[in-house]
PDB file of C-alpha atoms in Angstrom:
ATOM      1  CA  MET A   1     -36.187 247.275  55.529  1.00  0.00           C
ATOM      2  CA  ALA A   2     -37.612 246.451  58.987  1.00  0.00           C
ATOM      3  CA  SER A   3     -41.085 245.647  59.697  1.00  0.00           C
ATOM      4  CA  LYS A   4     -43.751 248.364  59.696  1.00  0.00           C
ATOM      5  CA  ASN A   5     -44.974 247.245  63.146  1.00  0.00           C
ATOM      6  CA  ILE A   6     -41.571 248.285  64.494  1.00  0.00           C
ATOM      7  CA  PHE A   7     -40.318 250.907  62.694  1.00  0.00           C
ATOM      8  CA  ILE A   8     -42.021 253.953  60.991  1.00  0.00           C
ATOM      9  CA  THR A   9     -40.068 256.316  58.429  1.00  0.00           C
ATOM     10  CA  ILE A  10     -39.969 259.918  59.680  1.00  0.00           C
ATOM     11  CA  LEU A  11     -41.869 260.678  56.346  1.00  0.00           C
ATOM     12  CA  THR A  12     -45.001 258.929  57.480  1.00  0.00           C
ATOM     13  CA  VAL A  13     -44.840 260.248  61.104  1.00  0.00           C
ATOM     14  CA  PHE A  14     -48.013 262.486  60.462  1.00  0.00           C
ATOM     15  CA  SER A  15     -50.000 259.377  59.764  1.00  0.00           C
ATOM     16  CA  ILE A  16     -49.035 257.840  62.965  1.00  0.00           C
ATOM     17  CA  ILE A  17     -50.194 260.906  64.990  1.00  0.00           C
ATOM     18  CA  VAL A  18     -53.664 260.872  63.133  1.00  0.00           C
ATOM     19  CA  TYR A  19     -54.267 257.823  65.338  1.00  0.00           C
ATOM     20  CA  GLY A  20     -52.794 259.699  68.382  1.00  0.00           C
ATOM     21  CA  GLN A  21     -56.067 259.514  70.334  1.00  0.00           C
ATOM     22  CA  LYS A  22     -55.682 255.829  70.961  1.00  0.00           C
ATOM     23  CA  SER A  23     -54.371 255.692  74.616  1.00  0.00           C
ATOM     24  CA  GLU A  24     -51.668 252.935  73.515  1.00  0.00           C
ATOM     25  CA  LEU A  25     -49.797 255.142  70.859  1.00  0.00           C
ATOM     26  CA  LYS A  26     -50.053 257.884  73.666  1.00  0.00           C
ATOM     27  CA  GLN A  27     -48.071 255.767  75.890  1.00  0.00           C
ATOM     28  CA  LYS A  28     -45.280 254.863  73.386  1.00  0.00           C
ATOM     29  CA  GLN A  29     -41.710 256.087  73.571  1.00  0.00           C
ATOM     30  CA  TYR A  30     -41.095 258.052  70.214  1.00  0.00           C
ATOM     31  CA  ILE A  31     -37.435 257.676  69.286  1.00  0.00           C
ATOM     32  CA  PHE A  32     -36.180 259.813  66.241  1.00  0.00           C
ATOM     33  CA  PHE A  33     -32.891 258.179  65.204  1.00  0.00           C
ATOM     34  CA  LEU A  34     -30.712 260.147  62.897  1.00  0.00           C
ATOM     35  CA  HIS A  35     -27.898 258.467  61.157  1.00  0.00           C
ATOM     36  CA  ASN A  36     -24.191 259.530  60.320  1.00  0.00           C
ATOM     37  CA  LYS A  37     -23.038 261.448  57.468  1.00  0.00           C
ATOM     38  CA  PHE A  38     -21.622 258.342  55.365  1.00  0.00           C
ATOM     39  CA  MET A  39     -25.037 257.028  55.044  1.00  0.00           C
ATOM     40  CA  GLU A  40     -26.361 260.163  53.207  1.00  0.00           C
ATOM     41  CA  GLU A  41     -23.947 259.490  50.274  1.00  0.00           C
ATOM     42  CA  HIS A  42     -23.877 255.527  50.276  1.00  0.00           C
ATOM     43  CA  THR A  43     -26.309 252.678  50.092  1.00  0.00           C
ATOM     44  CA  LEU A  44     -26.962 250.476  53.204  1.00  0.00           C
ATOM     45  CA  ASP A  45     -24.706 247.783  51.644  1.00  0.00           C
ATOM     46  CA  GLU A  46     -21.814 250.123  50.856  1.00  0.00           C
ATOM     47  CA  ALA A  47     -19.001 249.748  53.012  1.00  0.00           C
ATOM     48  CA  HIS A  48     -16.731 252.493  54.409  1.00  0.00           C
ATOM     49  CA  PRO A  49     -12.917 252.170  53.390  1.00  0.00           C
ATOM     50  CA  LYS A  50     -12.048 252.060  56.863  1.00  0.00           C
ATOM     51  CA  TYR A  51     -14.928 251.376  59.007  1.00  0.00           C
ATOM     52  CA  GLY A  52     -16.861 248.872  57.139  1.00  0.00           C
ATOM     53  CA  ILE A  53     -20.808 249.008  56.552  1.00  0.00           C
ATOM     54  CA  VAL A  54     -23.115 250.962  58.833  1.00  0.00           C
ATOM     55  CA  GLU A  55     -24.956 248.478  60.900  1.00  0.00           C
ATOM     56  CA  TYR A  56     -28.226 250.507  60.558  1.00  0.00           C
ATOM     57  CA  GLU A  57     -30.768 248.188  60.792  1.00  0.00           C
ATOM     58  CA  LYS A  58     -29.349 246.192  63.628  1.00  0.00           C
ATOM     59  CA  VAL A  59     -29.099 249.382  65.679  1.00  0.00           C
ATOM     60  CA  LEU A  60     -32.712 250.185  64.869  1.00  0.00           C
ATOM     61  CA  HIS A  61     -33.699 246.974  66.284  1.00  0.00           C
ATOM     62  CA  GLN A  62     -31.101 246.926  69.343  1.00  0.00           C
ATOM     63  CA  LEU A  63     -32.777 250.135  70.139  1.00  0.00           C
ATOM     64  CA  LYS A  64     -36.272 249.009  70.002  1.00  0.00           C
ATOM     65  CA  ASP A  65     -38.361 248.204  72.862  1.00  0.00           C
ATOM     66  CA  SER A  66     -41.983 246.872  73.158  1.00  0.00           C
ATOM     67  CA  SER A  67     -43.100 250.318  74.293  1.00  0.00           C
ATOM     68  CA  SER A  68     -41.442 252.340  71.681  1.00  0.00           C
ATOM     69  CA  ILE A  69     -41.912 253.332  67.938  1.00  0.00           C
ATOM     70  CA  ILE A  70     -38.406 254.192  66.258  1.00  0.00           C
ATOM     71  CA  LEU A  71     -38.732 257.185  63.705  1.00  0.00           C
ATOM     72  CA  PHE A  72     -36.099 257.091  60.791  1.00  0.00           C
ATOM     73  CA  GLU A  73     -35.181 258.180  57.312  1.00  0.00           C
ATOM     74  CA  LYS A  74     -32.250 257.504  55.237  1.00  0.00           C
ATOM     75  CA  ARG A  75     -31.234 261.399  54.427  1.00  0.00           C
ATOM     76  CA  LYS A  76     -30.434 262.551  50.943  1.00  0.00           C
ATOM     77  CA  PRO A  77     -26.878 263.634  50.053  1.00  0.00           C
ATOM     78  CA  ASN A  78     -25.615 266.860  51.204  1.00  0.00           C
ATOM     79  CA  THR A  79     -28.548 267.524  53.511  1.00  0.00           C
ATOM     80  CA  ASP A  80     -28.380 270.642  55.239  1.00  0.00           C
ATOM     81  CA  PRO A  81     -28.289 269.784  59.158  1.00  0.00           C
ATOM     82  CA  ALA A  82     -29.968 273.055  60.132  1.00  0.00           C
ATOM     83  CA  ALA A  83     -32.757 272.899  57.623  1.00  0.00           C
ATOM     84  CA  TYR A  84     -33.416 269.011  58.432  1.00  0.00           C
ATOM     85  CA  ALA A  85     -33.524 269.903  62.062  1.00  0.00           C
ATOM     86  CA  LEU A  86     -36.362 272.265  61.268  1.00  0.00           C
ATOM     87  CA  LYS A  87     -38.228 269.476  59.782  1.00  0.00           C
ATOM     88  CA  ILE A  88     -37.734 267.165  62.731  1.00  0.00           C
ATOM     89  CA  LYS A  89     -38.654 270.202  65.053  1.00  0.00           C
ATOM     90  CA  LYS A  90     -41.965 270.398  63.444  1.00  0.00           C
ATOM     91  CA  GLN A  91     -42.813 266.702  63.662  1.00  0.00           C
ATOM     92  CA  ILE A  92     -41.954 266.932  67.083  1.00  0.00           C
ATOM     93  CA  ALA A  93     -44.112 269.749  67.897  1.00  0.00           C
ATOM     94  CA  ARG A  94     -47.098 267.906  66.070  1.00  0.00           C
ATOM     95  CA  LEU A  95     -46.655 264.862  68.238  1.00  0.00           C
ATOM     96  CA  ILE A  96     -46.813 267.014  71.348  1.00  0.00           C
ATOM     97  CA  LYS A  97     -49.838 268.910  69.900  1.00  0.00           C
ATOM     98  CA  LYS A  98     -51.436 265.283  69.474  1.00  0.00           C
ATOM     99  CA  GLY A  99     -51.005 264.492  73.172  1.00  0.00           C
ATOM    100  CA  ILE A 100     -47.922 262.788  73.258  1.00  0.00           C
ATOM    101  CA  LYS A 101     -45.925 263.544  76.464  1.00  0.00           C
ATOM    102  CA  THR A 102     -42.655 265.583  75.923  1.00  0.00           C
ATOM    103  CA  GLU A 103     -40.659 263.010  78.001  1.00  0.00           C
ATOM    104  CA  ASN A 104     -41.694 260.210  75.821  1.00  0.00           C
ATOM    105  CA  ILE A 105     -39.867 261.654  72.826  1.00  0.00           C
ATOM    106  CA  ALA A 106     -36.246 261.158  72.454  1.00  0.00           C
ATOM    107  CA  VAL A 107     -33.832 262.347  69.556  1.00  0.00           C
ATOM    108  CA  VAL A 108     -30.755 260.062  69.180  1.00  0.00           C
ATOM    109  CA  GLY A 109     -27.942 260.823  66.534  1.00  0.00           C
ATOM    110  CA  THR A 110     -24.804 259.677  65.516  1.00  0.00           C
ATOM    111  CA  SER A 111     -22.041 261.694  64.072  1.00  0.00           C
ATOM    112  CA  GLN A 112     -23.726 264.054  61.543  1.00  0.00           C
ATOM    113  CA  GLY A 113     -26.994 262.869  63.055  1.00  0.00           C
ATOM    114  CA  GLY A 114     -25.894 264.172  66.534  1.00  0.00           C
ATOM    115  CA  TYR A 115     -25.036 267.379  64.986  1.00  0.00           C
ATOM    116  CA  ILE A 116     -28.541 267.701  63.452  1.00  0.00           C
ATOM    117  CA  ALA A 117     -29.995 266.557  67.127  1.00  0.00           C
ATOM    118  CA  GLN A 118     -28.128 269.443  68.660  1.00  0.00           C
ATOM    119  CA  TYR A 119     -29.886 271.784  66.215  1.00  0.00           C
ATOM    120  CA  ILE A 120     -33.176 270.294  67.390  1.00  0.00           C
ATOM    121  CA  SER A 121     -32.320 270.884  70.964  1.00  0.00           C
ATOM    122  CA  TYR A 122     -31.418 274.611  70.115  1.00  0.00           C
ATOM    123  CA  TYR A 123     -34.696 275.010  68.220  1.00  0.00           C
ATOM    124  CA  LEU A 124     -37.062 273.560  70.456  1.00  0.00           C
ATOM    125  CA  LYS A 125     -35.640 274.861  73.772  1.00  0.00           C
ATOM    126  CA  ASN A 126     -37.577 272.414  75.622  1.00  0.00           C
ATOM    127  CA  PRO A 127     -36.028 271.112  78.945  1.00  0.00           C
ATOM    128  CA  GLU A 128     -37.882 267.849  78.955  1.00  0.00           C
ATOM    129  CA  LEU A 129     -36.997 266.336  75.608  1.00  0.00           C
ATOM    130  CA  LYS A 130     -34.340 263.760  75.749  1.00  0.00           C
ATOM    131  CA  PHE A 131     -31.446 263.656  73.454  1.00  0.00           C
ATOM    132  CA  VAL A 132     -28.459 261.279  73.036  1.00  0.00           C
ATOM    133  CA  PHE A 133     -25.603 262.737  71.043  1.00  0.00           C
ATOM    134  CA  ILE A 134     -22.971 259.934  69.919  1.00  0.00           C
ATOM    135  CA  GLY A 135     -19.666 260.835  68.335  1.00  0.00           C
ATOM    136  CA  ALA A 136     -20.827 264.420  67.649  1.00  0.00           C
ATOM    137  CA  SER A 137     -18.386 266.704  69.562  1.00  0.00           C
ATOM    138  CA  PHE A 138     -15.105 267.746  67.969  1.00  0.00           C
ATOM    139  CA  LYS A 139     -12.434 270.558  68.504  1.00  0.00           C
ATOM    140  CA  ASP A 140     -13.453 273.625  66.495  1.00  0.00           C
ATOM    141  CA  ASP A 141     -16.589 271.966  65.029  1.00  0.00           C
ATOM    142  CA  SER A 142     -19.243 273.978  63.162  1.00  0.00           C
ATOM    143  CA  LEU A 143     -21.599 274.356  66.006  1.00  0.00           C
ATOM    144  CA  GLU A 144     -18.996 276.380  67.941  1.00  0.00           C
ATOM    145  CA  LYS A 145     -19.295 279.213  65.261  1.00  0.00           C
ATOM    146  CA  ASP A 146     -22.471 280.746  66.423  1.00  0.00           C
ATOM    147  CA  PRO A 147     -21.764 282.333  69.904  1.00  0.00           C
ATOM    148  CA  ASP A 148     -25.613 282.165  70.713  1.00  0.00           C
ATOM    149  CA  PHE A 149     -25.898 278.573  70.204  1.00  0.00           C
ATOM    150  CA  LYS A 150     -27.066 276.811  73.243  1.00  0.00           C
ATOM    151  CA  LEU A 151     -28.327 273.152  74.178  1.00  0.00           C
ATOM    152  CA  TYR A 152     -31.621 272.410  75.953  1.00  0.00           C
ATOM    153  CA  GLY A 153     -33.225 269.060  77.273  1.00  0.00           C
ATOM    154  CA  LYS A 154     -32.188 266.022  79.060  1.00  0.00           C
ATOM    155  CA  ILE A 155     -28.808 265.102  77.273  1.00  0.00           C
ATOM    156  CA  LEU A 156     -26.605 261.962  77.148  1.00  0.00           C
ATOM    157  CA  SER A 157     -23.133 262.542  75.351  1.00  0.00           C
ATOM    158  CA  ILE A 158     -21.079 259.619  74.263  1.00  0.00           C
ATOM    159  CA  THR A 159     -17.729 260.069  72.527  1.00  0.00           C
ATOM    160  CA  GLU A 160     -14.895 257.642  71.808  1.00  0.00           C
ATOM    161  CA  LYS A 161     -11.445 258.088  73.161  1.00  0.00           C
ATOM    162  CA  SER A 162      -9.750 257.023  69.921  1.00  0.00           C
ATOM    163  CA  ASP A 163     -11.747 259.160  67.691  1.00  0.00           C
ATOM    164  CA  ASP A 164      -9.410 261.564  66.142  1.00  0.00           C
ATOM    165  CA  GLY A 165     -10.150 265.228  67.151  1.00  0.00           C
ATOM    166  CA  HIS A 166     -12.902 264.242  69.681  1.00  0.00           C
ATOM    167  CA  VAL A 167     -13.499 266.402  72.881  1.00  0.00           C
ATOM    168  CA  PRO A 168     -16.105 265.876  75.708  1.00  0.00           C
ATOM    169  CA  LEU A 169     -19.299 267.737  74.895  1.00  0.00           C
ATOM    170  CA  SER A 170     -18.820 269.337  78.393  1.00  0.00           C
ATOM    171  CA  GLN A 171     -15.721 271.139  77.360  1.00  0.00           C
ATOM    172  CA  GLU A 172     -17.476 272.977  74.278  1.00  0.00           C
ATOM    173  CA  GLN A 173     -18.642 276.530  74.725  1.00  0.00           C
ATOM    174  CA  ARG A 174     -22.080 275.503  73.293  1.00  0.00           C
ATOM    175  CA  PHE A 175     -22.536 273.325  76.554  1.00  0.00           C
ATOM    176  CA  ILE A 176     -20.815 275.692  78.906  1.00  0.00           C
ATOM    177  CA  ARG A 177     -23.014 278.548  78.088  1.00  0.00           C
ATOM    178  CA  SER A 178     -26.135 276.295  78.297  1.00  0.00           C
ATOM    179  CA  ASN A 179     -27.974 275.618  81.622  1.00  0.00           C
ATOM    180  CA  ILE A 180     -28.458 272.016  81.281  1.00  0.00           C
ATOM    181  CA  LYS A 181     -30.191 270.347  84.520  1.00  0.00           C
ATOM    182  CA  ASN A 182     -30.050 266.646  83.524  1.00  0.00           C
ATOM    183  CA  PHE A 183     -26.729 265.664  81.599  1.00  0.00           C
ATOM    184  CA  LYS A 184     -24.685 262.721  81.416  1.00  0.00           C
ATOM    185  CA  GLU A 185     -21.204 262.231  79.654  1.00  0.00           C
ATOM    186  CA  ILE A 186     -19.623 258.892  78.734  1.00  0.00           C
ATOM    187  CA  GLU A 187     -16.084 258.495  76.947  1.00  0.00           C
ATOM    188  CA  LEU A 188     -15.884 254.839  75.353  1.00  0.00           C
ATOM    189  CA  ASN A 189     -12.297 253.311  74.918  1.00  0.00           C
ATOM    190  CA  THR A 190     -13.155 250.653  72.014  1.00  0.00           C
ATOM    191  CA  GLY A 191     -10.331 251.555  69.880  1.00  0.00           C
ATOM    192  CA  LEU A 192     -12.446 251.572  66.805  1.00  0.00           C
ATOM    193  CA  ASN A 193     -11.870 255.541  66.006  1.00  0.00           C
ATOM    194  CA  HIS A 194     -15.131 256.928  64.544  1.00  0.00           C
ATOM    195  CA  GLY A 195     -15.844 253.437  63.376  1.00  0.00           C
ATOM    196  CA  PHE A 196     -17.542 252.852  66.722  1.00  0.00           C
ATOM    197  CA  LEU A 197     -20.550 254.237  65.856  1.00  0.00           C
ATOM    198  CA  PHE A 198     -20.855 252.277  62.526  1.00  0.00           C
ATOM    199  CA  LYS A 199     -21.527 249.206  64.561  1.00  0.00           C
ATOM    200  CA  ALA A 200     -24.345 248.245  66.852  1.00  0.00           C
ATOM    201  CA  LEU A 201     -22.277 247.999  69.955  1.00  0.00           C
ATOM    202  CA  ASP A 202     -23.517 247.337  73.509  1.00  0.00           C
ATOM    203  CA  ALA A 203     -21.040 250.017  74.864  1.00  0.00           C
ATOM    204  CA  TRP A 204     -23.268 252.860  73.288  1.00  0.00           C
ATOM    205  CA  ILE A 205     -26.539 251.280  72.685  1.00  0.00           C
ATOM    206  CA  ILE A 206     -27.001 250.051  76.283  1.00  0.00           C
ATOM    207  CA  PRO A 207     -26.474 253.462  77.956  1.00  0.00           C
ATOM    208  CA  THR A 208     -28.455 255.218  75.054  1.00  0.00           C
ATOM    209  CA  LYS A 209     -31.492 252.991  75.842  1.00  0.00           C
ATOM    210  CA  GLU A 210     -31.257 253.399  79.636  1.00  0.00           C
ATOM    211  CA  TRP A 211     -31.220 257.257  79.095  1.00  0.00           C
ATOM    212  CA  ILE A 212     -34.252 256.969  76.911  1.00  0.00           C
ATOM    213  CA  TYR A 213     -36.607 254.334  78.964  1.00  0.00           C
ATOM    214  CA  GLY A 214     -35.211 255.494  82.293  1.00  0.00           C
ATOM    215  CA  LYS A 215     -34.078 252.021  83.121  1.00  0.00           C
TER     216      LYS A 215
END
C-alpha cells in the first residue's frame, strides 16, 4: 500500500486529528475516497472479467496534492452503504470539531462508493462540504426509493454516456427535490461503459481535483 506520508486509512483518521492543533494539518485538504462495489469482494490484483483491474492505488496517487491527505479503506464484502455512511459521517464531524474547516473536506465516491457518498451528504446536511459522485446515478436506483432523500453540499456528478442504464443526477428525484446551490454535471464519452471508473482516467480525475482544490 502507498506511503503513510501520502495516504491515511480511514481506520486511523482519529489518530490524525489528535494532532489537529498543528496549523499545517488544519490547512490540509481532507479527501475521503470510497471505492466501487467490485473491490469489496475482490483483492486489489483480481481483474473484473469485463473491466480489468481497478487502478485503486493509481487513482489515490492521482488525486493527491501536496496540500491534501487522502483517507481510504478497503471495505468488507457486502458492506451496508447506509451504515458505512454513518461511520464516515462521524469521522467528518470529528474532523470539524477538531478545527478542520468544512470547506477543506471532500468525499469522492465511485459507483457504490458514490452511493455511500450520497448517504453521507444526506446525513450531514452541510451545504459547505464538497462531494464528487462518479458513476453513481442510474434509472430506478435504490436511493430513489426514499421519497424524503435529499442531497446537500457542493456537488460534482460525473457519469459515462456508454454506462448501461445511467442517467444524469440532475434527472433524479433526489436531486430535483434538493436545493443545491453549487452543482456541476459532466457526462463523459469514453466508450468504456462502467469500466471508466476502474481506470485512473484524466477524464474524471482532473475535474474531480479541480472541484476539490478549487483550481
